[in-house]
GROMACS .gro file of C-alpha atoms in nm:
model
  120
    1MET     CA    1  -2.760   3.538   6.933
    2PRO     CA    2  -2.961   3.654   7.244
    3ILE     CA    3  -2.908   3.989   7.441
    4ILE     CA    4  -2.760   3.895   7.805
    5PHE     CA    5  -2.964   4.066   8.082
    6GLN     CA    6  -2.842   4.133   8.419
    7TYR     CA    7  -3.019   4.344   8.660
    8ASP     CA    8  -2.901   4.518   8.976
    9PRO     CA    9  -3.169   4.607   9.227
   10GLU     CA   10  -2.981   4.808   9.457
   11SER     CA   11  -2.891   5.069   9.179
   12SER     CA   12  -3.199   4.995   8.909
   13VAL     CA   13  -2.952   4.950   8.647
   14CYS     CA   14  -3.029   4.686   8.373
   15GLU     CA   15  -2.735   4.553   8.174
   16PHE     CA   16  -2.816   4.446   7.842
   17HIS     CA   17  -2.499   4.304   7.625
   18ILE     CA   18  -2.545   4.278   7.247
   19SER     CA   19  -2.279   4.088   7.057
   20SER     CA   20  -2.396   4.059   6.720
   21THR     CA   21  -2.693   4.176   6.479
   22LEU     CA   22  -2.983   4.243   6.682
   23GLY     CA   23  -3.316   4.064   6.576
   24ARG     CA   24  -3.637   4.163   6.646
   25SER     CA   25  -3.762   3.892   6.891
   26GLU     CA   26  -3.427   3.930   7.107
   27PHE     CA   27  -3.526   4.340   7.120
   28LYS     CA   28  -3.849   4.239   7.227
   29SER     CA   29  -3.772   3.989   7.496
   30ALA     CA   30  -3.533   4.285   7.596
   31GLU     CA   31  -3.847   4.529   7.598
   32THR     CA   32  -4.046   4.252   7.803
   33GLU     CA   33  -3.785   4.246   8.086
   34LEU     CA   34  -3.772   4.606   8.137
   35ALA     CA   35  -4.163   4.609   8.126
   36SER     CA   36  -4.183   4.325   8.397
   37LEU     CA   37  -3.953   4.582   8.635
   38ILE     CA   38  -4.154   4.882   8.542
   39SER     CA   39  -4.452   4.732   8.649
   40THR     CA   40  -4.306   4.651   8.959
   41GLY     CA   41  -4.278   5.039   9.012
   42VAL     CA   42  -3.865   5.017   8.956
   43GLU     CA   43  -3.741   5.313   8.722
   44PRO     CA   44  -3.481   5.149   8.557
   45ARG     CA   45  -3.168   5.264   8.416
   46VAL     CA   46  -3.045   5.100   8.111
   47LEU     CA   47  -2.681   5.043   8.019
   48VAL     CA   48  -2.634   4.887   7.648
   49ILE     CA   49  -2.322   4.743   7.612
   50LEU     CA   50  -2.236   4.694   7.229
   51ASP     CA   51  -1.939   4.424   7.166
   52GLY     CA   52  -1.923   4.317   6.804
   53PHE     CA   53  -2.269   4.472   6.735
   54GLY     CA   54  -2.366   4.381   6.353
   55GLY     CA   55  -2.650   4.634   6.345
   56TRP     CA   56  -3.004   4.564   6.336
   57GLU     CA   57  -3.158   4.291   6.140
   58SER     CA   58  -3.284   4.378   5.816
   59GLY     CA   59  -3.656   4.279   5.730
   60GLN     CA   60  -3.786   4.332   6.091
   61ASP     CA   61  -4.068   4.550   6.262
   62TRP     CA   62  -3.850   4.807   6.372
   63ASP     CA   63  -4.086   5.117   6.351
   64ASN     CA   64  -4.289   4.958   6.659
   65LEU     CA   65  -4.293   5.238   6.881
   66GLU     CA   66  -4.550   5.099   7.150
   67PHE     CA   67  -4.345   4.988   7.440
   68MET     CA   68  -4.157   5.370   7.396
   69PHE     CA   69  -4.534   5.491   7.448
   70THR     CA   70  -4.630   5.250   7.677
   71HIS     CA   71  -4.326   5.248   7.920
   72GLY     CA   72  -4.060   5.524   7.792
   73GLU     CA   73  -4.141   5.806   8.056
   74LYS     CA   74  -4.064   5.565   8.291
   75ILE     CA   75  -3.694   5.493   8.231
   76ALA     CA   76  -3.462   5.710   8.410
   77ARG     CA   77  -3.150   5.714   8.196
   78ILE     CA   78  -3.005   5.528   7.885
   79ALA     CA   79  -2.635   5.459   7.826
   80VAL     CA   80  -2.480   5.269   7.540
   81VAL     CA   81  -2.127   5.178   7.504
   82GLY     CA   82  -2.017   5.089   7.152
   83ASP     CA   83  -1.820   5.146   6.869
   84SER     CA   84  -1.824   5.535   6.758
   85ARG     CA   85  -1.977   5.408   6.377
   86TRP     CA   86  -2.298   5.306   6.585
   87GLU     CA   87  -2.323   5.672   6.771
   88ALA     CA   88  -2.577   5.849   6.540
   89GLU     CA   89  -2.795   5.514   6.466
   90VAL     CA   90  -2.817   5.424   6.769
   91LYS     CA   91  -2.941   5.766   6.936
   92MET     CA   92  -3.192   5.786   6.643
   93PHE     CA   93  -3.296   5.395   6.728
   94THR     CA   94  -3.311   5.480   7.124
   95GLY     CA   95  -3.517   5.829   7.066
   96ALA     CA   96  -3.244   6.068   7.183
   97GLY     CA   97  -3.364   6.395   7.253
   98MET     CA   98  -3.742   6.260   7.225
   99ARG     CA   99  -3.787   6.099   7.531
  100ARG     CA  100  -3.769   6.183   7.887
  101ALA     CA  101  -3.501   6.015   8.006
  102PRO     CA  102  -3.115   6.133   7.886
  103VAL     CA  103  -2.948   5.915   7.636
  104ALA     CA  104  -2.555   5.911   7.650
  105TYR     CA  105  -2.361   5.749   7.391
  106PHE     CA  106  -1.994   5.612   7.514
  107THR     CA  107  -1.713   5.431   7.344
  108PRO     CA  108  -1.551   5.125   7.501
  109GLU     CA  109  -1.248   5.292   7.653
  110ARG     CA  110  -1.492   5.493   7.844
  111LEU     CA  111  -1.723   5.193   7.999
  112GLU     CA  112  -1.661   5.279   8.386
  113GLU     CA  113  -1.726   5.639   8.295
  114ALA     CA  114  -2.102   5.495   8.152
  115ARG     CA  115  -2.168   5.287   8.408
  116ALA     CA  116  -2.117   5.556   8.671
  117TRP     CA  117  -2.332   5.831   8.456
  118VAL     CA  118  -2.629   5.552   8.415
  119ALA     CA  119  -2.624   5.472   8.787
  120ALA     CA  120  -2.575   5.840   8.918
   0.00000   0.00000   0.00000
């Protein structure tokens, strides 16, 4: 299933909804959306909402860090909302603690807190 993407130019928040197993091609499309915004001078604030998330598709090239090295320093903040069972893996996947942008994880009942945090 494709990732649903919404962008709010007033807040620079890029919202991604992922509701199934994440495939590499869908992820690459999301990276392309962000790269396009970054190329216009936007420092996006990324909000990822995992609703029915099934993990990452196996057998894919998930260790490709080209986007992170090329554009990662231009992302202002990353908030992820999802079931607590995914927190450790998502933090590893997003490079929490290894990038300029702070990364925070929120459980679904804290969605509005995540929205406020990423937009701050």
